[in-house]
Structures are given as structure tokens and as C-alpha cells.
Short mmCIF file of C-alpha atoms (C1' of nucleotides) in Angstrom, two decimals:
data_model
loop_
_atom_site.label_atom_id
_atom_site.label_comp_id
_atom_site.label_asym_id
_atom_site.label_seq_id
_atom_site.Cartn_x
_atom_site.Cartn_y
_atom_site.Cartn_z
CA MET D 25 111.91 54.60 10.75
CA ARG D 26 108.71 52.61 10.86
CA PRO D 27 106.21 53.57 13.57
CA GLU D 28 105.81 49.96 14.73
CA GLU D 29 109.50 49.82 15.54
CA LEU D 30 109.42 52.48 18.23
CA PRO D 31 107.73 50.32 20.90
CA GLU D 32 110.29 47.57 20.34
CA ILE D 33 113.10 49.99 20.98
CA ARG D 34 111.29 51.53 23.90
CA ARG D 35 111.18 48.12 25.56
CA LEU D 36 114.97 47.89 25.81
CA HIS D 37 116.36 48.32 29.31
CA LEU D 38 118.31 51.30 28.09
CA PHE D 39 115.20 53.18 27.03
CA CYS D 40 112.30 51.84 29.07
CA ASP D 41 112.71 54.11 32.09
CA MET D 42 113.26 57.49 30.45
CA THR D 43 110.43 59.97 29.97
CA GLN D 44 108.36 59.66 26.84
CA ALA D 45 109.45 63.15 25.81
CA SER D 46 113.13 62.27 26.12
CA PHE D 47 112.61 59.08 24.18
CA GLU D 48 110.87 60.87 21.36
CA THR D 49 113.50 63.59 21.21
CA LEU D 50 116.29 61.06 21.05
CA LEU D 51 114.68 58.94 18.38
CA ALA D 52 113.67 62.00 16.36
CA SER D 53 117.30 62.68 15.57
CA SER D 54 117.98 59.02 14.80
CA TYR D 55 117.51 57.23 11.53
CA ALA D 56 117.25 53.71 10.24
CA GLN D 57 119.51 52.05 7.73
CA ASN D 58 119.46 48.67 5.99
CA PHE D 59 122.69 46.87 5.31
CA PRO D 60 123.28 43.89 3.03
CA GLN D 61 124.98 40.74 4.29
CA GLY D 62 128.68 40.82 4.99
CA LEU D 63 129.04 44.58 5.13
CA GLU D 64 131.63 46.03 7.49
CA MET D 65 129.58 48.83 8.96
CA ILE D 66 132.03 49.84 11.67
CA ARG D 67 135.79 49.77 11.45
CA GLN D 68 137.79 49.69 14.68
CA GLY D 69 139.63 52.96 15.26
CA ASP D 70 136.97 55.11 13.64
CA PRO D 71 135.37 57.84 15.75
CA ALA D 72 132.21 56.63 17.51
CA ASP D 73 129.50 58.91 16.21
CA PHE D 74 126.45 56.72 16.68
CA LEU D 75 124.91 54.31 19.10
CA HIS D 76 123.66 51.35 17.07
CA ILE D 77 120.47 49.38 17.62
CA VAL D 78 119.90 46.08 15.77
CA LEU D 79 116.26 45.73 14.75
CA GLU D 80 116.47 42.85 12.28
CA GLY D 81 119.23 40.49 11.21
CA SER D 82 122.45 39.98 13.15
CA VAL D 83 125.78 41.67 13.67
CA GLU D 84 129.23 40.33 14.47
CA LEU D 85 131.56 42.40 16.63
CA PHE D 86 135.15 41.48 15.93
CA ALA D 87 138.65 42.73 16.57
CA GLN D 88 141.75 42.82 14.42
CA TRP D 89 145.45 43.02 15.10
CA SER D 90 148.46 42.31 13.01
CA GLY D 91 146.51 40.60 10.26
CA ARG D 92 144.63 38.37 12.70
CA GLU D 93 140.99 38.61 13.56
CA CYS D 94 138.69 37.30 16.26
CA THR D 95 134.99 37.40 17.02
CA MET D 96 134.08 39.21 20.21
CA ALA D 97 130.28 38.93 20.15
CA VAL D 98 127.26 38.28 17.98
CA LEU D 99 124.25 40.54 18.43
CA ARG D 100 120.64 39.86 17.60
CA PRO D 101 117.47 41.97 17.73
CA VAL D 102 116.64 43.91 19.71
CA SER D 103 119.85 45.15 21.25
CA THR D 104 122.23 48.07 21.30
CA PHE D 105 125.96 48.05 20.76
CA ILE D 106 129.10 50.13 21.20
CA LEU D 107 127.51 52.24 23.90
CA ALA D 108 130.80 52.75 25.72
CA ALA D 109 132.66 54.21 22.75
CA THR D 110 129.87 56.67 22.01
CA ILE D 111 129.83 57.84 25.60
CA ARG D 112 133.54 58.48 25.79
CA ASP D 113 133.60 60.04 22.34
CA ALA D 114 136.47 57.70 21.65
CA PRO D 115 137.39 55.45 18.72
CA TYR D 116 135.64 52.10 18.39
CA LEU D 117 137.67 49.25 19.89
CA MET D 118 135.89 46.71 17.71
CA SER D 119 134.72 46.41 14.14
CA ALA D 120 131.23 45.28 13.19
CA ARG D 121 129.86 43.48 10.17
CA THR D 122 126.45 42.17 9.25
CA LEU D 123 125.99 38.41 9.17
CA GLU D 124 122.83 38.73 7.09
CA ARG D 125 120.60 41.48 5.78
CA THR D 126 120.33 43.75 8.80
CA ARG D 127 118.32 46.77 9.84
CA ILE D 128 119.97 49.22 12.21
CA ILE D 129 118.91 52.38 14.02
CA LEU D 130 121.62 54.99 14.38
CA VAL D 131 121.39 57.33 17.35
CA PRO D 132 123.78 60.30 17.23
CA ALA D 133 126.30 60.07 20.06
CA SER D 134 126.12 63.79 20.84
CA ASP D 135 122.36 63.63 21.37
CA LEU D 136 122.82 60.63 23.59
CA ARG D 137 125.40 62.39 25.73
CA ALA D 138 123.20 65.46 25.99
CA MET D 139 120.19 63.37 26.93
CA PHE D 140 121.55 61.63 29.99
CA ARG D 141 122.41 65.00 31.46
CA ARG D 142 118.78 66.08 31.13
CA ASP D 143 116.94 62.89 32.01
CA THR D 144 118.11 61.33 35.26
CA GLU D 145 116.24 58.09 34.73
CA PHE D 146 117.99 57.70 31.41
CA ALA D 147 121.34 58.32 33.09
CA VAL D 148 120.55 55.57 35.57
CA SER D 149 119.64 53.25 32.71
CA VAL D 150 122.93 53.99 30.97
CA ILE D 151 124.76 53.27 34.21
CA ASN D 152 123.00 49.94 34.58
CA GLU D 153 123.55 49.01 30.98
CA LEU D 154 127.26 49.82 31.11
CA ALA D 155 127.70 47.92 34.35
CA ALA D 156 126.02 44.90 32.75
CA CYS D 157 128.24 45.14 29.66
CA TYR D 158 131.32 45.41 31.83
CA ARG D 159 130.39 42.34 33.81
CA SER D 160 129.67 40.44 30.66
CA VAL D 161 133.16 41.10 29.28
CA VAL D 162 134.73 40.18 32.61
CA ARG D 163 132.90 36.86 32.47
CA GLY D 164 134.31 36.29 29.00
CA ALA D 165 137.83 37.12 30.15
CA LYS D 166 137.50 34.72 33.09
CA SER D 167 136.33 31.95 30.80
CA LEU D 168 139.30 32.52 28.48
CA LYS D 169 141.87 32.55 31.25
CA LEU D 170 140.54 29.85 33.52
CA ARG D 171 139.22 27.26 31.09
CA ASN D 172 140.85 25.28 28.33
CA SER D 173 139.17 25.05 24.96
CA ARG D 174 137.34 21.82 25.69
CA GLU D 175 135.84 23.29 28.84
CA ARG D 176 134.85 26.45 27.01
CA VAL D 177 133.05 24.47 24.33
CA ALA D 178 131.28 22.30 26.91
CA SER D 179 130.18 25.39 28.88
CA TYR D 180 128.97 27.08 25.75
CA LEU D 181 126.91 24.09 24.65
CA LEU D 182 125.37 23.69 28.08
CA ARG D 183 124.61 27.38 28.35
CA GLN D 184 122.91 27.43 24.96
CA SER D 185 120.75 24.53 26.06
CA ILE D 186 119.71 26.46 29.15
CA LEU D 187 118.96 29.54 27.05
CA ALA D 188 116.77 27.28 24.90
CA GLY D 189 114.73 26.52 28.01
CA GLY D 190 116.74 23.50 29.10
CA ALA D 191 116.05 21.72 25.84
CA ALA D 192 117.90 18.47 25.20
CA SER D 193 118.23 19.42 21.56
CA TYR D 194 118.73 22.73 19.81
CA THR D 195 120.32 24.40 16.81
CA LEU D 196 123.58 26.33 17.03
CA PRO D 197 122.77 30.02 16.60
CA VAL D 198 125.98 30.79 14.69
CA GLU D 199 128.24 29.18 12.13
CA LYS D 200 130.91 26.95 13.56
CA ARG D 201 133.82 28.96 12.22
CA LEU D 202 132.41 31.99 13.98
CA LEU D 203 131.78 30.04 17.15
CA ALA D 204 135.37 28.79 17.09
CA SER D 205 136.70 32.33 16.85
CA TYR D 206 134.34 33.48 19.58
CA LEU D 207 135.60 30.71 21.86
CA GLY D 208 139.21 31.55 21.06
CA MET D 209 140.15 28.50 19.00
CA THR D 210 140.54 27.40 15.39
CA PRO D 211 137.67 25.83 13.40
CA GLU D 212 139.68 22.60 13.13
CA ASN D 213 140.12 22.41 16.85
CA LEU D 214 136.43 23.09 17.49
CA SER D 215 135.52 20.34 15.07
CA ARG D 216 137.76 17.85 16.84
CA THR D 217 136.58 18.98 20.25
CA LEU D 218 132.94 18.48 19.33
CA ARG D 219 133.80 14.98 18.26
CA MET D 220 135.64 14.31 21.53
CA LEU D 221 132.65 15.54 23.49
CA GLU D 222 130.63 12.58 22.31
CA ASP D 223 132.20 10.82 25.28
CA HIS D 224 130.89 13.58 27.52
CA GLY D 225 127.18 13.68 26.79
CA ILE D 226 127.05 15.70 23.59
CA LYS D 227 126.22 14.70 20.04
CA VAL D 228 126.53 17.23 17.23
CA ASP D 229 125.17 16.70 13.76
CA GLY D 230 125.63 19.71 11.52
CA ALA D 231 124.19 22.66 13.45
CA ARG D 232 122.05 20.32 15.54
CA VAL D 233 123.16 19.76 19.13
CA ILE D 234 121.79 16.88 21.16
CA ILE D 235 122.55 16.50 24.82
CA THR D 236 122.69 12.77 25.43
CA ASP D 237 123.90 12.91 29.03
CA ARG D 238 123.38 16.21 30.80
CA GLU D 239 125.05 15.06 33.97
CA LYS D 240 128.24 14.07 32.21
CA LEU D 241 128.30 17.33 30.27
CA THR D 242 127.72 19.33 33.43
CA ALA D 243 130.55 17.50 35.16
CA LEU D 244 132.92 18.60 32.42
CA ALA D 245 131.59 22.12 31.94
CA GLN D 246 131.33 22.91 35.65
CA PRO D 247 128.98 25.82 34.99
CA ASP D 248 129.48 28.75 37.31
CA ARG D 249 127.09 31.63 37.89
CA LEU D 250 130.06 33.99 38.05
CA ILE D 251 131.14 33.07 34.53
CA ASP D 252 128.15 31.72 32.69
CA GLY D 253 125.45 33.77 34.33
CA PRO D 254 122.66 34.39 34.77
CA ASP D 255 123.60 37.75 36.23
CA MET O 18 139.20 58.67 57.95
CA ARG O 19 141.98 61.21 58.04
CA PRO O 20 141.09 64.73 56.91
CA GLU O 21 144.09 64.94 54.55
CA GLU O 22 142.76 61.95 52.64
CA LEU O 23 139.57 63.62 51.45
CA PRO O 24 141.20 65.85 48.82
CA GLU O 25 143.01 62.85 47.35
CA ILE O 26 139.73 61.03 46.93
CA ARG O 27 138.04 64.13 45.62
CA ARG O 28 140.60 64.31 42.83
CA LEU O 29 139.48 60.99 41.35
CA HIS O 30 137.54 61.29 38.10
CA LEU O 31 134.64 59.57 39.76
CA PHE O 32 134.30 62.24 42.43
CA CYS O 33 135.79 65.43 41.05
CA ASP O 34 132.70 66.72 39.27
CA MET O 35 130.02 66.15 41.89
CA THR O 36 128.86 68.91 44.22
CA GLN O 37 130.79 69.41 47.43
CA ALA O 38 127.64 68.63 49.39
CA SER O 39 127.15 65.32 47.62
CA PHE O 40 130.77 64.41 48.11
CA GLU O 41 130.62 65.12 51.81
CA THR O 42 127.39 63.19 52.24
CA LEU O 43 128.79 60.17 50.45
CA LEU O 44 132.04 60.13 52.35
CA ALA O 45 130.29 60.74 55.66
CA SER O 46 128.74 57.29 55.48
CA SER O 47 132.03 55.72 54.42
CA TYR O 48 134.81 54.48 56.61
CA ALA O 49 138.44 53.53 56.33
CA GLN O 50 139.98 50.19 57.08
CA ASN O 51 143.56 48.90 57.17
CA PHE O 52 144.32 45.40 56.00
CA PRO O 53 147.51 43.40 56.52
CA GLN O 54 149.37 41.86 53.62
CA GLY O 55 147.88 38.84 51.88
CA LEU O 56 144.36 39.26 53.19
CA GLU O 57 141.49 38.18 50.98
CA MET O 58 139.20 41.12 51.52
CA ILE O 59 136.65 40.24 48.86
CA ARG O 60 135.56 36.79 47.83
CA GLN O 61 133.95 36.33 44.43
CA GLY O 62 130.27 35.51 44.71
CA ASP O 63 129.72 37.59 47.84
CA PRO O 64 127.16 40.40 47.66
CA ALA O 65 128.71 43.72 46.67
CA ASP O 66 127.96 46.01 49.56
CA PHE O 67 130.74 48.54 49.20
CA LEU O 68 132.64 50.49 46.62
CA HIS O 69 136.32 50.23 47.51
CA ILE O 70 138.95 52.95 47.22
CA VAL O 71 142.65 52.10 47.61
CA LEU O 72 144.49 54.85 49.48
CA GLU O 73 147.75 53.12 50.33
CA GLY O 74 149.29 49.79 49.41
CA SER O 75 148.10 47.65 46.52
CA VAL O 76 145.35 45.18 45.73
CA GLU O 77 145.16 42.20 43.41
CA LEU O 78 141.89 41.39 41.69
CA PHE O 79 141.75 37.73 40.78
CA ALA O 80 139.29 35.11 39.66
CA GLN O 81 138.89 31.45 40.56
CA TRP O 82 137.28 28.47 38.90
CA SER O 83 137.59 24.78 39.45
CA GLY O 84 140.61 25.11 41.69
CA ARG O 85 142.44 27.37 39.26
CA GLU O 86 143.15 31.02 39.78
CA CYS O 87 144.23 33.96 37.64
CA THR O 88 145.11 37.59 38.21
CA MET O 89 142.78 40.05 36.52
CA ALA O 90 144.30 43.36 37.65
CA VAL O 91 146.53 45.04 40.18
CA LEU O 92 145.35 48.32 41.69
CA ARG O 93 147.40 51.07 43.25
CA PRO O 94 146.49 54.34 45.00
CA VAL O 95 144.41 56.25 44.39
CA SER O 96 141.80 54.24 42.57
CA THR O 97 138.40 52.67 42.99
CA PHE O 98 137.37 49.12 42.29
CA ILE O 99 134.34 46.86 41.78
CA LEU O 100 132.14 49.78 40.83
CA ALA O 101 130.02 47.68 38.46
CA ALA O 102 129.06 45.07 41.03
CA THR O 103 128.01 47.70 43.57
CA ILE O 104 125.85 49.41 40.98
CA ARG O 105 124.01 46.30 39.92
CA ASP O 106 123.69 45.12 43.51
CA ALA O 107 125.06 41.84 42.21
CA PRO O 108 127.68 39.39 43.49
CA TYR O 109 131.34 40.21 42.92
CA LEU O 110 132.75 38.52 39.84
CA MET O 111 136.29 38.75 41.19
CA SER O 112 138.05 38.25 44.48
CA ALA O 113 140.49 40.77 45.93
CA ARG O 114 143.50 40.42 48.19
CA THR O 115 146.05 42.84 49.50
CA LEU O 116 149.61 42.54 48.16
CA GLU O 117 150.99 44.56 51.05
CA ARG O 118 149.68 46.49 54.02
CA THR O 119 146.79 48.40 52.47
CA ARG O 120 144.42 51.17 53.44
CA ILE O 121 140.95 51.12 51.94
CA ILE O 122 137.90 53.38 52.04
CA LEU O 123 134.58 51.59 51.97
CA VAL O 124 131.63 53.45 50.47
CA PRO O 125 128.25 51.79 51.05
CA ALA O 126 126.74 50.66 47.76
CA SER O 127 123.24 51.81 48.68
CA ASP O 128 124.44 55.38 49.35
CA LEU O 129 126.26 55.34 46.06
CA ARG O 130 123.18 54.24 44.16
CA ALA O 131 121.07 56.86 45.89
CA MET O 132 123.61 59.56 45.16
CA PHE O 133 123.76 59.31 41.41
CA ARG O 134 120.01 59.74 41.29
CA ARG O 135 120.33 63.05 43.14
CA ASP O 136 123.51 64.48 41.65
CA THR O 137 123.50 64.49 37.84
CA GLU O 138 127.16 65.36 37.55
CA PHE O 139 127.99 62.35 39.67
CA ALA O 140 125.82 60.17 37.44
CA VAL O 141 127.76 61.41 34.42
CA SER O 142 131.02 60.64 36.20
CA VAL O 143 129.83 57.12 36.97
CA ILE O 144 128.87 56.68 33.33
CA ASN O 145 132.28 57.81 32.17
CA GLU O 146 134.07 55.66 34.70
CA LEU O 147 132.11 52.55 33.74
CA ALA O 148 132.65 53.16 30.06
CA ALA O 149 136.38 53.46 30.70
CA CYS O 150 136.42 50.25 32.75
CA TYR O 151 134.49 48.45 30.04
CA ARG O 152 136.90 49.54 27.36
CA SER O 153 139.82 48.54 29.50
CA VAL O 154 138.54 44.96 29.84
CA VAL O 155 137.80 44.79 26.12
CA ARG O 156 141.41 45.75 25.44
CA GLY O 157 142.55 42.97 27.72
CA ALA O 158 140.32 40.45 25.98
CA LYS O 159 141.64 41.54 22.58
CA SER O 160 145.20 41.13 23.75
CA LEU O 161 144.47 37.63 25.03
CA LYS O 162 142.73 36.48 21.88
CA LEU O 163 144.86 38.12 19.23
CA ARG O 164 148.37 37.82 20.64
CA ASN O 165 150.46 34.87 21.67
CA SER O 166 152.28 34.94 24.98
CA ARG O 167 155.53 36.30 23.59
CA GLU O 168 153.71 39.20 21.98
CA ARG O 169 151.78 39.89 25.17
CA VAL O 170 154.97 40.04 27.20
CA ALA O 171 156.67 42.30 24.66
CA SER O 172 153.66 44.64 24.59
CA TYR O 173 153.52 44.73 28.35
CA LEU O 174 157.20 45.58 28.71
CA LEU O 175 156.97 48.31 26.09
CA ARG O 176 153.85 49.76 27.62
CA GLN O 177 155.42 49.88 31.08
CA SER O 178 158.37 51.74 29.63
CA ILE O 179 156.02 54.29 28.12
CA LEU O 180 154.16 54.64 31.43
CA ALA O 181 157.56 55.28 33.01
CA GLY O 182 157.91 58.26 30.68
CA GLY O 183 159.62 56.38 27.88
CA ALA O 184 162.48 55.34 30.14
CA ALA O 185 164.96 52.84 28.73
CA SER O 186 165.16 51.21 32.15
CA TYR O 187 162.59 50.64 34.85
CA THR O 188 161.52 48.26 37.60
CA LEU O 189 158.67 45.79 37.18
CA PRO O 190 155.78 46.99 39.33
CA VAL O 191 154.66 43.47 40.28
CA GLU O 192 156.17 40.11 41.09
CA LYS O 193 156.85 37.92 38.10
CA ARG O 194 154.54 35.13 39.17
CA LEU O 195 151.72 37.67 39.36
CA LEU O 196 152.67 39.19 36.04
CA ALA O 197 152.64 35.74 34.46
CA SER O 198 149.13 35.09 35.70
CA TYR O 199 148.00 38.53 34.59
CA LEU O 200 149.35 37.87 31.10
CA GLY O 201 147.69 34.46 31.00
CA MET O 202 150.75 32.22 31.20
CA THR O 203 152.73 30.16 33.71
CA PRO O 204 155.70 31.60 35.65
CA GLU O 205 158.00 29.12 33.90
CA ASN O 206 156.87 30.26 30.50
CA LEU O 207 157.26 33.92 31.41
CA SER O 208 160.77 33.25 32.62
CA ARG O 209 161.71 31.54 29.36
CA THR O 210 160.01 34.22 27.29
CA LEU O 211 161.93 37.00 29.02
CA ARG O 212 165.11 35.15 28.21
CA MET O 213 164.09 34.76 24.57
CA LEU O 214 163.33 38.46 24.33
CA GLU O 215 167.01 39.24 24.76
CA ASP O 216 167.15 38.78 21.00
CA HIS O 217 164.40 41.37 20.65
CA GLY O 218 165.73 44.40 22.47
CA ILE O 219 164.96 43.51 26.09
CA LYS O 220 167.26 42.61 28.97
CA VAL O 221 165.77 41.62 32.31
CA ASP O 222 167.80 41.30 35.50
CA GLY O 223 165.64 40.49 38.50
CA ALA O 224 162.88 43.08 38.53
CA ARG O 225 165.01 45.45 36.46
CA VAL O 226 164.02 45.86 32.81
CA ILE O 227 166.41 47.42 30.31
CA ILE O 228 165.34 48.20 26.79
CA THR O 229 168.42 47.66 24.67
CA ASP O 230 166.77 48.12 21.29
CA ARG O 231 163.45 49.89 21.31
CA GLU O 232 162.95 49.52 17.59
CA LYS O 233 163.35 45.75 17.67
CA LEU O 234 161.03 45.48 20.67
CA THR O 235 158.44 47.66 18.98
CA ALA O 236 158.60 45.51 15.84
CA LEU O 237 157.73 42.46 17.90
CA ALA O 238 155.15 44.07 20.20
CA GLN O 239 153.37 46.00 17.44
CA PRO O 240 151.75 48.32 19.95
CA ASP O 241 148.24 49.38 19.02
CA ARG O 242 146.26 52.26 20.47
CA LEU O 243 143.15 50.11 20.39
CA ILE O 244 144.72 47.51 22.66
CA ASP O 245 147.49 49.17 24.62
CA GLY O 246 146.01 52.63 24.93
CA PRO O 247 146.21 55.41 25.68
CA ASP O 248 142.47 55.81 25.50
"C1'" DG R 9 122.01 18.03 -14.73
"C1'" DC R 10 126.75 19.74 -13.58
"C1'" DC R 11 129.78 22.84 -11.62
"C1'" DT R 12 130.92 25.99 -8.52
"C1'" DT R 13 131.47 27.81 -3.73
"C1'" DG R 14 131.81 27.92 1.07
"C1'" DC R 15 131.76 25.44 5.23
"C1'" DC R 16 133.12 21.76 7.64
"C1'" DT R 17 135.86 17.64 8.71
"C1'" DT R 18 139.91 14.71 8.96
"C1'" DG R 19 144.66 13.33 9.22
"C1'" DA R 20 149.54 14.48 9.49
"C1'" DT R 21 152.74 17.49 11.30
"C1'" DG R 22 154.77 21.36 13.83
"C1'" DT R 23 154.65 24.82 17.35
"C1'" DT R 24 153.47 26.60 21.65
"C1'" DA R 25 152.78 26.36 26.18
"C1'" DA R 26 151.85 23.53 30.54
"C1'" DT R 27 153.64 20.29 33.66
"C1'" DC R 28 157.05 17.94 36.35
"C1'" DA R 29 161.28 18.01 38.72
"C1'" DA R 30 165.52 19.98 40.31
"C1'" DG R 31 168.20 23.43 41.55
"C1'" DT R 32 169.74 28.60 42.39
"C1'" DC R 33 169.44 32.75 44.72
"C1'" DG R 34 168.50 36.21 48.12
"C1'" DA R 35 165.97 37.90 52.07
"C1'" DA R 36 164.27 37.14 56.75
"C1'" DG R 37 164.75 35.09 61.03
"C1'" DG R 38 166.69 32.13 64.63
"C1'" DC C 19 176.36 32.30 60.84
"C1'" DC C 20 173.27 29.11 59.34
"C1'" DT C 21 168.64 27.79 58.16
"C1'" DT C 22 164.51 28.34 55.93
"C1'" DC C 23 161.43 29.98 52.82
"C1'" DG C 24 159.64 31.80 48.72
"C1'" DA C 25 160.49 33.48 44.25
"C1'" DC C 26 162.64 32.54 40.26
"C1'" DT C 27 165.09 29.78 36.79
"C1'" DT C 28 166.30 25.81 33.97
"C1'" DG C 29 165.87 21.48 31.63
"C1'" DA C 30 163.15 17.46 30.27
"C1'" DT C 31 158.86 15.88 29.09
"C1'" DT C 32 154.08 15.92 27.84
"C1'" DA C 33 149.82 17.91 26.50
"C1'" DA C 34 147.29 21.27 24.02
"C1'" DC C 35 146.61 23.66 20.18
"C1'" DA C 36 147.73 25.61 15.48
"C1'" DT C 37 148.94 24.85 10.89
"C1'" DC C 38 149.02 22.60 6.54
"C1'" DA C 39 146.91 19.85 3.15
"C1'" DA C 40 143.29 17.23 1.31
"C1'" DG C 41 138.75 15.88 0.72
"C1'" DG C 42 133.50 15.60 1.74
"C1'" DC C 43 129.12 17.62 1.51
"C1'" DA C 44 125.22 20.60 0.69
"C1'" DA C 45 123.32 24.93 -1.39
"C1'" DG C 46 122.95 27.79 -5.19
"C1'" DG C 47 123.90 29.22 -10.09
"C1'" DC C 48 124.18 28.22 -14.96
#
DNA sequence: GCCTTGCCTTGATGTTAATCAAGTCGAAGG
DNA sequence: CCTTCGACTTGATTAACATCAAGGCAAGGC
């Protein structure tokens, strides 16, 4: 692990409140690994032996069943993933693959579990992190059950604009086929929906999104703090 | 609160590992409340001031958006709910209503948050509980995204049979309209699907479910530990 | 340069599920 | 006993979405 990486990790909510000693102990038993693009680094069902931290690149979390597959999340630096599985010492519920060349820190699950028994502040951080993750998945489930695909796309586009500082124009952070799977629809349907949304204040050209009429888009998306955040 | 109720609460995973002193302190600031049937006891968006424990009756967690509504979970004694919101001191993401006359214990969120800073074993229990809740929602999301409605119904019916000890016959624990909403479909569609499943090893008469051909049902449901549990 | 390759789009078609509209049934109450 | 109400069912229709098939387009390799 490179020394300049430690402060970046330390800044994560999960690690910023623990003692320096605890942090150093935990990271001492961890190690970095570089993965090429498209590598399936975690397979659902495998035992969860490590907490993962993305330092560079990006990772797709996805799920499989009966020959089908869907994207559950896309993670970018700096963030952790599959915390819950490591804590319960249970099999991963999701698979993970790299979307590009990606650098990951692997923190042994057993050290993690030992650490939050010794460092109360760390335990509190884990609690907060898990609660946030839980709420995030609940939001996703609400969006899936309460909105149709057009509304989900509209909400997503509006939300991305807000994350880009309210910009009227921005670039999609992920490929469209991935986005479609994430939103629970087929690529074809996403393509058609984006076209339809031209009547609702959105223009999409390649990965470029332009909001032509924010009011109209908002009327369709009906953004809701309890689904779209912020927390 | 009745004295005979304390041991029941103590037996919950969330409370069984904390010190007796901590448990008594926490419950001393709590109080019980009885609600009639059909009462909306929690409204999504309200501040989360209490952890809730169901002692008698049953509670529906549901979500609303744009005039639509869907069931997220049904809770029965003895269990806790909306732990994550209380921890983050954030608004509830879901509403809750009683399905029958229901008795609830209310634990003040602030006492809860103070307690897991003082009692490490309790903090660990909270961590484990949250991780379990998180995984449970992820399973639900996977089921929604990877299965069509017929497969969801088949999985549900098979799973209930297993929960009933592998019985070939059992009673549905919830009304069908609720079940439909929980499974992400309309009551009409559930009704038709149950009829269709007669060709796949299931016979439903009112709330009575009879598995006529477990093998056929299993072939359709394709139960998966990573979706249907057990954990 | 040309040829791949992968991603995206488009149109035609088929399937799935929601909606609309009656109608049945059984439990609760007058 | 009859009425009423709510839950459930059923059929007809419509809307939403997936699938299938074909083609466009841009990036990268030879």
C-alpha cells in the first residue's frame, strides 16, 4: 500500500472517528491489489473474508439468478463495499466486477470484527455506515416498487444533475446498458424512454445529458427526499 | 409495561447480549402503548424518535409516493422495527400501520444512541442486527429485479411452506391484497397467478395453501439461499 | 485505409402485467 | 333474516415492457 493512500482511507466516514492506533492496526493487516478491467473479483455465495475499499477505478455490484443478471450498484473511489457480509461472516449476496483498471484495499473480515469490539468509536462508525447502507437500499426498493420505468429514468437524470451541482448539462457516469440494468429495465427500453423524455425537458446525445426544461422534468420525476435523498 | 414482557424483549438478538444493567436502564425510559386496528402509527418523513418493538398483534410497513402505496414488510411479535432511522436520527423512510389490535414498546432513540456508546456488547448487537436487516432488503431487491411475478409468488409460497416446517399445507399469514403489494403486483394479477400455479404443484383455497407437487413447484421457484435465505 | 468489435438505436412483434368493470362470496351487524 | 361491506375473483381491454432482428456508429487493431 502506498503511504499517500492512507489519509484518503482515513477520511472515510467508516474510519475517520476511530483512534489512530486502531486505524493503523487495521490497515497493517490489509493489503492492496490491482485488478484489470472486467475481472469478477467477488462471486456471490462465496464466504466474505474481506472488506473492500475502492481506491482507483470503479466496481459494479451485480446479482445473478437463473441465468439472469442485474446491476445493483456502481462504486467509485473512495468507498467501501460489502461491509454487511463481512460483519455477519456470511456469504456475499452480490458479485462484483471491475469496470476499468481498479485498485482495491482488502481488509480481513476477522480483524474488522475484532476491531469494533475494542474501539467503541469504530463500532459507532460501523453502526452509522450500516444504517446508511440499509436506508440506501430501502430507497432503491421504494423506487422500484412505486415508480414505473419512465419515472425512474426521469428521477435518475434529475438526481444526477443535482449531484453535478445543479448543472443543466452533464455526462452520464456509466454506460447505458449498465444504467438500464441498474434501473431495472432493458437497454432497448431505456433507449426509447430517453427519446420519449425529449417531450419532458431532457435531451440526450450519446453520454451527454442536457436538461432543456427543468420544471417539466421535475413535474414528471416528482423527486422525493425519502427516495432520492439527500439523507 | 408488564413485568412478564421484559424477558420476551430480552430474548431478542438485539438485547440478549447487553448487560442486565444496560437493559434495565434502556427499558426504564421506554413505555408501552396499545393501538387499535388500522392505525397509522408512523408516517414516512416524520422524525424517528423511537425504536419500536411489537409485542402483540402485527404491523405493516409501507411506503407511499405520488398517491401510490406499497407494502414493504409485515412484522409480528416479537420484533423490532425502524432501527436504522432511529440510529441516524433521520426521518422514517416508511410508514407503519397496525393490521390488528397491537401492543408496542417505544424506546427513545436518544437513549438507544447513548447506550451503544456505553455498552460494547450492545453496539455489537446493533451492528449485527443492522447487517441482517440490510441483507434482508438486498434479498428483496434481488427478487424484484431478477424474478417475474409468477416466480416471486412461487418462491414465496415455497418459502412459507419451509417456514411452516416443510408442511404440505398451511395458511397464508397475510391477506392476499397485502401479499400482492408485498410481492410488487396487483391483487388481480396475484389471483390469476395463483390459479395458474395449479399446473405447477400449488392449490390455493381461500387462505389455505396446499402443495400438491413440491418438485414441480421447486422447479418453477428455483429457490436460492442468496435470495430466499436462510441467512 | 479497412475491418473488426462493442454499444447503442430502431422497428416489429409478443408477452406480461395493470386497469376497468362486473360479479361472487362470506362475515358482521341491524 | 336480510343488508352491507370488504375481500377476492373473473373476464375484457389496454398499457407497459421484453424480446427478436437488423442496422448505425465510433473506437481500436491490423
